[in-house]
Coordinates of C-alpha atoms and ligand atoms in Angstrom, one line a residue:
M73 CA 92.7 149.7 71.9
K74 CA 91.0 146.5 70.7
R75 CA 94.0 145.8 68.5
L76 CA 96.4 146.3 71.4
R77 CA 94.4 143.8 73.5
L78 CA 94.5 141.2 70.7
L79 CA 98.2 141.7 70.4
L80 CA 98.7 141.2 74.1
I81 CA 96.7 138.0 74.0
L82 CA 98.8 136.8 71.1
I83 CA 102.0 137.6 72.9
I84 CA 100.7 135.6 75.9
I85 CA 99.8 132.7 73.8
L86 CA 103.2 132.8 72.1
L87 CA 104.9 132.9 75.5
S88 CA 102.9 130.0 76.7
S89 CA 103.8 127.9 73.8
C90 CA 107.5 128.7 74.3
R91 CA 107.6 127.3 77.8
P92 CA 109.7 124.2 78.1
A93 CA 107.9 121.0 78.1
V94 CA 107.1 120.0 81.7
P95 CA 106.7 116.3 82.5
P96 CA 103.2 115.4 83.6
L97 CA 102.5 115.7 87.4
P98 CA 102.0 112.4 89.2
A99 CA 98.4 111.3 89.3
T100 CA 97.9 111.7 93.0
I101 CA 99.8 112.9 96.0
D102 CA 98.8 110.5 98.8
R103 CA 99.4 112.7 101.8
P104 CA 98.5 116.3 102.6
W105 CA 101.2 118.8 102.1
P106 CA 102.5 120.2 105.3
S107 CA 102.3 123.9 106.3
R108 CA 104.8 126.3 104.8
R109 CA 106.9 126.8 107.9
D110 CA 108.2 123.2 107.9
F111 CA 110.5 123.2 104.9
V112 CA 113.9 124.5 103.6
S113 CA 113.6 126.8 100.6
G114 CA 115.8 125.7 97.7
L115 CA 116.5 122.1 98.8
I116 CA 114.7 118.8 98.1
L117 CA 115.5 115.2 98.7
V118 CA 115.5 112.7 95.8
K119 CA 115.8 109.0 95.7
F120 CA 116.8 107.8 92.2
R121 CA 116.0 104.2 91.1
S122 CA 118.9 101.9 91.9
D123 CA 119.4 101.2 88.2
A124 CA 119.6 104.9 87.3
T125 CA 122.9 105.7 85.6
A126 CA 125.1 108.7 86.5
K127 CA 124.5 110.1 83.0
G128 CA 120.7 109.7 83.4
I129 CA 120.8 111.4 86.8
D130 CA 122.9 114.2 85.4
Q131 CA 120.4 114.7 82.6
V132 CA 117.5 114.9 85.0
H133 CA 119.3 117.5 87.1
R134 CA 120.2 119.6 84.1
S135 CA 116.7 119.5 82.5
L136 CA 115.1 120.4 85.9
G137 CA 117.6 123.0 87.1
G138 CA 118.7 121.0 90.1
Q139 CA 122.2 120.4 91.5
A140 CA 123.3 117.5 93.6
E141 CA 124.7 118.8 96.8
R142 CA 125.5 115.7 98.8
R143 CA 124.3 112.1 99.2
I144 CA 123.1 110.1 102.2
E145 CA 125.1 107.1 101.0
A146 CA 123.5 104.4 103.2
L147 CA 120.0 105.4 102.1
G148 CA 120.9 106.3 98.5
I149 CA 119.1 109.7 98.9
D150 CA 120.4 112.8 97.3
V151 CA 120.1 116.3 98.6
V152 CA 119.4 118.5 95.6
S153 CA 119.5 122.3 95.5
F154 CA 117.6 124.5 93.0
T155 CA 117.2 128.2 92.6
V156 CA 114.0 129.9 93.7
A157 CA 113.5 133.1 91.7
G158 CA 112.9 136.2 93.9
E159 CA 109.3 136.7 92.9
V160 CA 108.2 133.1 93.2
D161 CA 106.6 131.6 96.3
P162 CA 109.3 129.3 97.7
W163 CA 106.8 126.7 98.8
L164 CA 105.0 126.5 95.5
A165 CA 108.5 126.4 93.8
T166 CA 109.4 123.5 96.1
L167 CA 106.2 121.6 95.3
E168 CA 106.7 122.1 91.6
T169 CA 110.3 120.9 91.7
V170 CA 109.3 117.9 93.8
A171 CA 106.5 117.1 91.3
R172 CA 108.9 117.4 88.3
Y173 CA 111.5 115.1 89.8
T174 CA 108.8 112.6 90.8
A175 CA 107.6 112.5 87.3
S176 CA 111.0 111.3 86.0
T177 CA 111.0 107.6 85.2
I178 CA 114.4 107.2 87.0
V179 CA 113.2 108.7 90.3
E180 CA 111.6 106.6 93.0
W181 CA 110.4 109.6 94.9
A182 CA 111.2 113.2 95.8
E183 CA 110.1 115.3 98.7
P184 CA 110.8 118.7 100.4
D185 CA 113.5 118.9 103.0
Y186 CA 111.4 119.5 106.1
L187 CA 112.3 121.0 109.4
A188 CA 112.1 119.6 112.9
Y189 CA 112.3 121.5 116.2
A190 CA 113.7 120.9 119.7
D191 CA 110.9 120.0 122.1
A192 CA 111.8 121.8 125.3
I193 CA 110.5 124.8 127.0
P194 CA 113.3 126.4 129.0
L195 CA 112.6 127.6 132.5
A196 CA 114.7 129.7 134.9
L197 CA 118.3 128.8 135.6
V198 CA 118.8 127.5 139.1
P199 CA 122.0 127.9 141.2
N200 CA 125.0 125.9 140.3
D201 CA 124.8 123.5 143.3
P202 CA 124.5 119.8 143.5
S203 CA 120.8 119.6 142.8
Y204 CA 119.7 116.0 143.3
S205 CA 117.1 117.0 145.9
G206 CA 115.3 118.9 143.2
Q207 CA 115.3 116.0 140.8
W208 CA 111.9 114.7 141.7
H209 CA 111.7 112.7 138.6
L210 CA 114.4 110.1 139.6
P211 CA 112.6 108.6 142.6
K212 CA 109.3 108.9 140.6
I213 CA 110.6 106.4 138.0
S214 CA 112.3 104.2 140.8
A215 CA 115.8 105.0 139.4
P216 CA 117.5 104.8 142.9
A217 CA 116.4 101.1 143.3
A218 CA 117.6 100.4 139.8
W219 CA 121.1 101.9 140.5
D220 CA 121.5 99.3 143.2
L221 CA 121.5 96.7 140.4
T222 CA 123.3 98.6 137.6
T223 CA 124.6 102.0 136.6
G224 CA 124.3 101.2 133.0
A225 CA 126.3 100.6 129.8
G226 CA 126.3 101.2 126.1
V227 CA 126.4 104.2 123.8
I228 CA 123.6 106.7 123.7
A229 CA 123.7 109.0 120.6
V230 CA 122.2 112.4 121.4
L231 CA 121.0 114.0 118.1
D232 CA 120.4 117.5 119.1
T233 CA 122.0 121.0 119.2
G234 CA 125.3 119.5 120.2
L235 CA 126.9 118.9 123.6
D236 CA 129.0 120.9 126.1
A237 CA 131.5 118.1 126.4
A238 CA 133.5 120.0 129.1
H239 CA 130.7 119.7 131.6
A240 CA 132.1 117.7 134.6
D241 CA 129.1 115.4 134.6
F242 CA 130.1 114.0 131.3
A243 CA 133.9 113.6 132.1
G244 CA 135.5 110.7 130.3
R245 CA 132.3 109.5 128.7
V246 CA 132.0 111.6 125.5
L247 CA 132.9 109.9 122.2
P248 CA 134.0 111.8 119.1
G249 CA 130.8 113.0 117.4
W250 CA 129.9 114.9 114.3
D251 CA 128.3 118.3 113.4
F252 CA 125.9 117.9 110.5
V253 CA 124.8 121.5 110.7
N254 CA 128.2 123.0 110.0
G255 CA 129.8 120.0 108.5
D256 CA 132.7 119.6 111.0
A257 CA 133.9 117.2 113.7
N258 CA 133.1 119.5 116.6
P259 CA 129.5 119.1 117.7
A260 CA 129.8 121.8 120.3
D261 CA 126.4 123.0 121.7
D262 CA 125.7 126.6 120.6
Q263 CA 122.1 126.5 122.0
G264 CA 121.9 124.6 125.3
H265 CA 119.2 122.1 124.4
G266 CA 121.5 119.2 123.6
T267 CA 123.4 119.6 126.9
M268 CA 120.2 119.5 128.9
V269 CA 118.9 116.5 127.0
A270 CA 122.2 114.6 127.4
G271 CA 122.3 115.3 131.1
A272 CA 118.8 114.0 131.7
A273 CA 119.9 110.7 130.1
A274 CA 123.4 110.3 131.3
A275 CA 124.8 112.9 133.7
K276 CA 127.2 111.3 136.2
G277 CA 125.5 110.5 139.5
N278 CA 126.9 110.4 143.0
N279 CA 130.0 112.5 142.0
G280 CA 129.2 115.7 144.0
V281 CA 128.7 117.7 140.8
A282 CA 125.5 119.3 139.4
V283 CA 122.8 116.6 138.9
A284 CA 122.3 112.9 138.3
G285 CA 121.2 111.4 135.0
V286 CA 119.5 108.0 134.7
C287 CA 122.5 106.1 133.1
W288 CA 125.7 107.0 135.0
N289 CA 128.0 104.9 132.9
C290 CA 126.6 105.3 129.4
Q291 CA 128.9 106.8 126.8
I292 CA 127.5 109.8 125.0
L293 CA 127.8 110.1 121.2
P294 CA 127.0 113.8 120.4
V295 CA 125.6 114.4 116.9
K296 CA 124.6 118.0 116.1
V297 CA 121.6 118.1 113.8
L298 CA 119.8 121.2 115.2
N299 CA 121.2 124.7 114.8
S300 CA 121.7 127.5 117.3
S301 CA 118.0 128.3 117.2
G302 CA 117.0 124.7 117.9
S303 CA 115.7 123.7 114.4
G304 CA 117.1 121.3 111.9
T305 CA 116.5 119.9 108.5
Y306 CA 115.2 116.3 108.0
D307 CA 118.2 115.8 105.7
A308 CA 120.6 116.6 108.6
I309 CA 118.6 114.5 111.1
A310 CA 118.5 111.5 108.6
Q311 CA 122.3 111.8 108.1
G312 CA 122.8 111.9 111.9
I313 CA 120.7 108.8 112.5
V314 CA 122.6 106.8 109.9
W315 CA 125.9 108.1 111.2
A316 CA 125.1 107.2 114.8
A317 CA 123.9 103.7 113.8
D318 CA 127.2 103.3 111.9
H319 CA 129.3 104.6 114.9
G320 CA 128.3 102.2 117.7
A321 CA 125.1 103.7 119.1
R322 CA 122.8 101.2 120.9
V323 CA 120.3 104.0 121.6
I324 CA 119.5 107.1 119.6
N325 CA 117.8 109.9 121.5
L326 CA 115.7 112.3 119.4
S327 CA 114.3 115.1 121.5
L328 CA 113.0 116.8 118.4
G329 CA 110.1 116.6 116.1
G330 CA 108.5 117.9 112.9
S331 CA 104.9 117.9 111.8
S332 CA 105.7 116.2 108.4
S333 CA 106.1 112.6 107.8
A334 CA 108.8 112.1 105.2
Q335 CA 110.4 109.2 103.3
T336 CA 113.9 110.3 104.1
L337 CA 113.4 110.4 107.8
Q338 CA 111.5 107.1 107.8
E339 CA 114.2 105.3 105.8
A340 CA 116.9 106.6 108.2
V341 CA 114.8 105.3 111.1
N342 CA 114.4 101.9 109.5
Y343 CA 118.1 101.8 108.6
A344 CA 119.0 102.3 112.3
W345 CA 116.3 99.9 113.6
G346 CA 117.5 97.3 111.1
K347 CA 121.0 97.6 112.6
G348 CA 119.6 96.8 116.0
V349 CA 119.5 100.4 117.4
L350 CA 116.7 101.5 119.7
L351 CA 115.3 104.9 118.6
V352 CA 113.6 107.0 121.3
A353 CA 111.8 110.2 120.4
A354 CA 109.9 113.1 122.0
A355 CA 106.2 112.8 121.4
G356 CA 106.0 116.6 120.9
N357 CA 104.7 119.6 122.9
S358 CA 101.5 120.4 120.9
A359 CA 99.0 118.9 123.3
T360 CA 97.5 116.7 120.6
S361 CA 97.3 113.1 119.6
T362 CA 98.4 114.0 116.0
P363 CA 101.7 112.4 115.6
M364 CA 105.0 114.3 115.2
Y365 CA 107.9 112.7 113.4
P366 CA 110.1 110.8 114.0
A367 CA 108.0 109.9 117.1
G368 CA 105.2 108.7 114.8
Y369 CA 107.0 105.9 113.1
A370 CA 106.4 102.3 114.1
N371 CA 110.1 101.7 114.6
V372 CA 110.5 104.6 117.1
L373 CA 109.6 104.5 120.8
A374 CA 107.7 107.7 121.4
V375 CA 107.7 109.3 124.9
A376 CA 105.1 111.6 126.3
A377 CA 105.7 113.9 129.3
S378 CA 104.0 113.4 132.7
D379 CA 104.0 115.6 135.9
Q380 CA 104.6 114.9 139.6
N381 CA 101.1 113.4 139.9
D382 CA 101.6 111.1 136.9
R383 CA 99.2 113.1 134.9
L384 CA 100.0 114.0 131.3
A385 CA 101.8 117.3 131.2
S386 CA 99.5 120.1 129.8
F387 CA 101.7 120.5 126.7
S388 CA 102.4 116.9 126.0
N389 CA 101.3 115.0 122.9
W390 CA 99.7 111.7 123.7
G391 CA 98.6 108.3 122.1
T392 CA 97.4 105.2 123.8
G393 CA 100.5 103.2 122.7
K394 CA 103.0 105.7 124.1
V395 CA 104.8 105.5 127.4
S396 CA 105.2 108.7 129.5
A397 CA 108.1 109.8 131.6
P398 CA 108.5 112.9 133.8
G399 CA 108.9 116.1 131.8
V400 CA 107.9 119.0 134.0
G401 CA 110.5 121.0 135.9
I402 CA 113.4 118.7 135.2
Y403 CA 116.8 119.7 136.7
T404 CA 119.6 118.8 134.4
T405 CA 123.0 119.9 133.1
A406 CA 123.5 123.4 131.7
R407 CA 125.7 124.5 128.8
G408 CA 128.7 126.3 130.3
G409 CA 128.6 124.1 133.5
G410 CA 126.2 123.7 136.4
V411 CA 122.4 123.1 136.4
S412 CA 119.4 124.2 134.4
S413 CA 115.8 123.3 134.5
A414 CA 113.3 122.8 131.7
S415 CA 110.0 121.2 130.8
G416 CA 109.1 119.3 127.6
T417 CA 108.8 115.9 126.0
S418 CA 112.5 116.7 125.1
L419 CA 113.3 116.1 128.8
A420 CA 111.0 113.0 129.2
C421 CA 112.6 111.3 126.1
P422 CA 116.2 111.1 127.4
L423 CA 115.0 109.6 130.7
V424 CA 113.8 106.6 128.6
S425 CA 117.1 106.6 126.6
G426 CA 118.9 106.4 130.0
E427 CA 116.6 103.6 131.0
A428 CA 117.6 101.7 127.9
G429 CA 121.3 102.2 129.0
L430 CA 120.5 100.7 132.5
L431 CA 118.9 97.7 130.8
L432 CA 122.0 97.2 128.7
G433 CA 124.1 97.4 131.9
R434 CA 122.0 94.7 133.3
N435 CA 122.0 92.5 130.2
P436 CA 124.2 93.7 127.3
G437 CA 122.8 91.1 124.9
L438 CA 119.3 92.6 124.7
T439 CA 118.1 93.4 121.2
A440 CA 116.5 96.7 120.4
A441 CA 113.1 94.9 120.3
Q442 CA 113.7 93.4 123.7
L443 CA 114.7 96.8 125.1
R444 CA 111.6 98.3 123.7
T445 CA 109.3 95.6 125.1
A446 CA 110.8 95.9 128.6
I447 CA 110.4 99.6 128.6
E448 CA 106.8 99.5 127.2
T449 CA 105.5 96.7 129.4
Q450 CA 107.2 97.6 132.7
V451 CA 105.3 100.8 133.4
D452 CA 103.1 102.1 136.3
P453 CA 99.6 102.9 135.3
G454 CA 99.9 106.6 135.8
N455 CA 96.9 108.9 136.1
D456 CA 96.0 109.4 132.4
S457 CA 94.4 106.9 130.1
R458 CA 95.7 108.8 127.0
V459 CA 99.0 107.0 127.4
R460 CA 100.0 103.5 128.2
G461 CA 101.6 104.3 131.5
R462 CA 104.7 106.0 133.1
V463 CA 108.0 104.2 132.9
N464 CA 109.4 102.4 135.9
V465 CA 113.1 101.9 135.5
Y466 CA 113.5 99.5 138.4
K467 CA 110.7 97.1 137.2
A468 CA 112.3 97.1 133.7
V469 CA 115.8 96.4 135.0
V470 CA 114.4 93.5 137.1
A471 CA 112.4 92.2 134.2
V472 CA 115.4 91.8 131.9
G473 CA 117.1 89.7 134.5
P474 CA 120.7 89.4 135.6
I475 CA 123.3 88.1 133.2
P476 CA 123.3 84.3 133.9
S477 CA 126.6 83.4 135.4
P478 CA 128.1 80.4 133.7
T479 CA 127.9 77.2 135.8
P480 CA 131.5 76.0 136.3
S481 CA 132.0 72.5 135.2
P482 CA 133.9 70.2 137.5
V483 CA 137.4 70.1 136.1
G484 CA 137.6 66.3 135.7
S485 CA 134.4 66.0 133.8
W486 CA 135.2 68.7 131.3
T487 CA 135.2 67.5 127.7
P488 CA 135.8 69.5 124.6
T489 CA 132.6 70.6 123.0
A490 CA 131.7 69.6 119.6
T491 CA 132.4 72.0 116.7
P492 CA 129.4 74.4 116.7
R493 CA 126.9 73.4 114.2
P494 CA 126.4 75.8 111.3
S495 CA 123.6 78.1 112.1
A496 CA 121.6 76.8 109.1
T497 CA 121.0 73.5 110.9
V498 CA 119.4 75.3 113.9
Q499 CA 117.2 77.6 112.0
P500 CA 113.7 77.9 113.5
T501 CA 111.0 75.9 111.9
P502 CA 108.6 77.6 109.6
V503 CA 105.9 77.5 112.3
D504 CA 108.2 79.3 114.7
V505 CA 109.0 82.1 112.3
E506 CA 105.4 82.4 111.3
Q507 CA 104.5 82.9 115.0
Q508 CA 107.3 85.4 115.3
V509 CA 105.8 87.4 112.4
L510 CA 102.5 87.4 114.2
V511 CA 104.0 88.6 117.5
L512 CA 106.0 91.4 115.8
I513 CA 103.0 92.6 113.8
N514 CA 100.9 92.6 117.0
Q515 CA 103.6 94.7 118.7
N516 CA 103.3 97.2 115.9
R517 CA 99.5 97.1 116.1
A518 CA 99.7 97.7 119.9
S519 CA 102.0 100.7 119.4
A520 CA 99.4 102.1 117.0
G521 CA 96.6 101.4 119.5
L522 CA 95.1 98.6 117.5
A523 CA 93.7 95.2 118.6
A524 CA 95.9 92.2 118.1
L525 CA 95.3 89.9 115.1
T526 CA 94.6 86.2 115.7
M527 CA 96.3 83.5 113.6
E528 CA 93.5 81.9 111.6
G529 CA 93.8 78.5 110.0
H530 CA 92.2 79.1 106.7
L531 CA 94.2 82.3 106.1
V532 CA 97.4 80.3 107.1
V533 CA 96.5 77.9 104.2
A534 CA 96.2 80.8 101.8
A535 CA 99.4 82.5 103.0
R536 CA 101.5 79.3 103.0
R537 CA 100.2 78.4 99.5
Q538 CA 101.6 81.7 98.1
S539 CA 104.9 81.4 100.0
A540 CA 105.4 77.8 98.8
D541 CA 104.4 78.8 95.2
M542 CA 106.9 81.7 95.2
A543 CA 109.7 79.4 96.6
A544 CA 108.9 76.5 94.1
N545 CA 108.5 78.8 91.1
N546 CA 111.0 81.4 91.9
F547 CA 109.0 84.6 91.8
C548 CA 107.9 87.4 94.1
G549 CA 104.4 88.8 93.7
H550 CA 100.7 88.4 94.2
T551 CA 99.6 86.4 91.2
G552 CA 100.2 82.7 91.7
S553 CA 101.8 80.5 89.1
D554 CA 98.4 79.0 88.7
G555 CA 96.8 82.4 88.1
S556 CA 95.4 82.6 91.6
T557 CA 95.0 86.0 93.3
P558 CA 95.1 87.0 97.0
G559 CA 91.3 87.0 96.9
S560 CA 90.8 83.7 95.1
R561 CA 93.3 82.0 97.5
I562 CA 91.4 83.3 100.5
V563 CA 88.1 81.9 99.0
D564 CA 89.8 78.6 98.0
A565 CA 90.9 78.2 101.6
G566 CA 87.3 78.4 102.8
Y567 CA 87.5 81.8 104.5
P568 CA 84.3 83.9 104.0
Y569 CA 84.9 86.7 101.7
A570 CA 85.6 89.5 104.1
G571 CA 89.2 89.3 103.3
L572 CA 91.4 92.4 103.4
G573 CA 94.6 91.7 101.5
E574 CA 97.9 90.1 101.2
T575 CA 101.5 91.3 101.8
V576 CA 104.5 89.5 100.5
A577 CA 108.2 90.0 101.4
C578 CA 111.0 88.2 99.5
G579 CA 114.6 87.8 100.5
Y580 CA 114.4 88.8 104.2
P581 CA 116.2 86.2 106.2
T582 CA 114.4 86.7 109.5
A583 CA 110.9 87.4 110.7
E584 CA 112.1 90.7 112.2
A585 CA 113.6 91.8 108.9
A586 CA 110.5 91.0 107.0
V587 CA 108.3 92.9 109.4
V588 CA 110.6 95.9 109.5
A589 CA 110.5 95.9 105.7
W590 CA 106.7 95.8 105.7
M591 CA 106.4 98.5 108.3
G592 CA 108.8 100.7 106.3
S593 CA 106.5 100.6 103.3
P594 CA 103.3 102.6 103.5
G595 CA 101.2 100.2 101.4
H596 CA 102.2 97.1 103.3
K597 CA 101.9 98.9 106.6
A598 CA 98.4 100.0 105.8
I599 CA 97.3 96.4 105.3
L600 CA 98.9 95.1 108.5
L601 CA 97.8 98.1 110.6
D602 CA 94.3 98.1 109.1
A603 CA 91.9 98.9 112.0
G604 CA 89.3 96.5 110.4
A605 CA 91.6 93.5 110.4
R606 CA 90.9 90.7 112.9
D607 CA 92.5 87.6 111.5
I608 CA 95.8 86.8 109.9
G609 CA 97.5 83.9 108.2
V610 CA 101.3 83.9 107.9
G611 CA 103.1 81.6 105.5
Y612 CA 106.9 81.1 105.2
A613 CA 108.9 79.0 102.8
E614 CA 112.5 78.8 101.6
G615 CA 113.7 78.4 98.0
G616 CA 114.5 80.0 94.7
T617 CA 116.9 82.9 94.3
Y618 CA 115.0 85.0 96.9
G619 CA 115.7 82.4 99.5
Y620 CA 113.1 83.5 102.1
L621 CA 109.5 84.0 101.1
W622 CA 107.0 85.5 103.5
T623 CA 103.2 86.1 103.0
C624 CA 100.6 87.6 105.3
T625 CA 97.0 87.3 104.5
T626 CA 94.5 89.4 106.5
G627 CA 90.8 89.1 107.1
T628 CA 88.1 91.0 108.9
G629 CA 87.1 88.0 111.1
G630 CA 84.1 85.8 110.9
G631 CA 85.8 82.4 110.5
P632 CA 85.3 79.8 107.8
V633 CA 82.4 79.6 105.4
P634 CA 79.9 77.2 106.9
T635 CA 79.6 75.1 103.8
A636 CA 83.3 74.8 103.1
T637 CA 85.4 71.9 104.4
P638 CA 88.3 73.5 106.1
T639 CA 91.6 71.9 105.3
V640 CA 93.1 73.3 108.6
V641 CA 91.3 73.4 111.9
P642 CA 91.1 77.0 113.2
T643 CA 93.4 77.5 116.2
A644 CA 91.7 76.6 119.5
T645 CA 92.5 79.9 121.1
R646 CA 90.6 81.9 118.6
T647 CA 88.1 84.2 120.3
P648 CA 84.8 85.4 118.8
V649 CA 85.1 88.7 117.0
P650 CA 82.6 91.3 116.2
P651 CA 80.9 91.3 112.8
P652 CA 83.2 92.3 110.0
T653 CA 83.7 96.0 109.5
P654 CA 84.0 97.4 106.0
A655 CA 87.5 97.4 104.7
A656 CA 89.2 100.8 104.7
T657 CA 89.5 102.3 101.3
P658 CA 93.1 102.2 100.3
T659 CA 94.8 105.3 99.3
G660 CA 97.0 105.7 96.3
T661 CA 96.6 105.4 92.6
P662 CA 94.4 102.5 91.5
M663 CA 96.3 100.9 88.6
A664 CA 94.0 98.0 87.8
T665 CA 90.8 96.7 89.2
R666 CA 90.0 93.2 88.3
T667 CA 86.7 91.5 89.2
P668 CA 87.2 87.8 89.8
A669 CA 84.3 85.4 90.5
P670 CA 82.2 85.3 92.5
G671 CA 82.0 89.0 92.3
Q672 CA 81.9 89.9 96.0
Y673 CA 85.4 91.3 96.0
C674 CA 87.8 93.2 93.9
L675 CA 91.6 93.3 93.8
R676 CA 93.0 96.8 93.7
C677 CA 96.7 97.1 92.9
L678 CA 98.7 100.2 93.7
K679 CA 101.7 101.1 91.6
T680 CA 104.9 101.0 93.6
A681 CA 108.2 102.6 92.5
S682 CA 110.0 99.3 92.2
G683 CA 109.2 95.6 92.6
P684 CA 105.7 94.2 92.6
D685 CA 102.7 96.4 93.1
D686 CA 100.9 96.5 96.5
C687 CA 97.6 94.8 96.2
Y688 CA 94.6 95.1 98.4
V689 CA 91.4 93.0 98.3
I690 CA 88.4 95.3 98.8
P691 CA 84.6 94.9 98.6
C692 CA 83.7 95.6 95.0
P693 CA 82.6 99.2 94.6
Ligands
LIG63 CA1 130.7 122.6 114.9
LIG64 CA1 126.5 114.7 138.9

């Protein structure tokens, strides 16, 4: 018996030593893994480094048992399948495959392919009659007054279960779409959710049929990303977002959400936002302030649901930065014709997408950021402090103004205008773009419920020093050509050492592009959205092969060191701030901790997949 046991142990040892070598796991995983229900078994999403060769990628797939299924070309993300053996827990198999891919030197990152769900709660069908009288939500948001000024314009992409394009309330306004669930050109609705959502945004009004939407003249781009049971993969949603942005959408409606944040979804969102598309998403129906995705991303306008008394709907997610729109008992278009009624943030979301269409009808030149600002600021207070306020369509339409009609010149005095000057000669000055960065960062902070940062003269000196250094010496990073660090530059500038950190961006031609890039990167975003930050300095310079060099230096407030001689007078508008709060401990893998004099602070750099590391300045442990 004893011999048998020894033999068994020996066999086990031999089996163990025969296992193929597995690359080491990454040192840390910087976010909690989501619950098991939220992923697709046998699929993961992988981003290879841009310098990876086809041969290298093929070797990785072969050694790890993966197979490339398709590629989201614009994002450079591969959908990879792998076999899950019958006796293995599919979730653990997915985590292990993700970890093995992540450990490859030619992989930037890998993640599970998560699932998102439609956010509507269907109610009873109502008779197929013209039902405007039941549409309480339209007078509530002052849509009738807005229709006197415009009935809208522009393309709204509806990423959902598809669309019943034969419904009379969409006649003549449905563009050719795509079905990313079944891989065909017919995004027919096999569930009903998408048709309800599209009608809330854009059903034809005043046509004697069914219901009225908010934007009567918007074109609808149907993109099917949810299946017949109302769920969809992040990979399909990301493909749909990219496709819609590339096919003329000015607005993308996302009445869906998943509990997991994911790189693939975020990169798709940033791609569309970077192309000037407004993304509007349902906040979720979980009655929590915990974000759902894509609603939780900085570049997405999240919409909560309110009721007839402007209170938050019982099911609605909330957040102080979010707008609300009616989402209880909403009459809208039904699959197969006629009218249906439903509740959910899925119904609140398209009212805001329709609002964006009305704003575009009033002023087609509005940027996505301008649309968002008008929608978020032109709200009524509502009756619930858990959200920013309930949208008011009329106020927003008035706020964006009529299109200025050109003043006719008297015929006799008309002279040919000079050749337009190249845009380079009318570039904003560095001070202008530095201010733009501040405004954009503060918009992102407001969306996250955080206090605005104040431009601080000493930090401006530190930030401009780094941007000028990068421009003059043609590099992109945190260590200056003179050996200075973010921390030493803050101290040199005379700011008391309660500094937080520095972000740099290289090669982004506009303030908006630089801020979008920062917000799309978890490390940079964490610095700029740090709850403990009070002050900021922004520096901008041009030069070198990068062309455009941006630096933001943040501090916890407290103003200049009393003994130092400031080289720049702090701005007059600066208001007193509370005593500095301790800097948040950054997450990630500490790669190096240096302790520069005078020893009050430490620089902690986090390894990034490509480019310079993210560095934070923290109080020394
Ligand atoms: Ca189809
Ligand atoms: Ca109608």
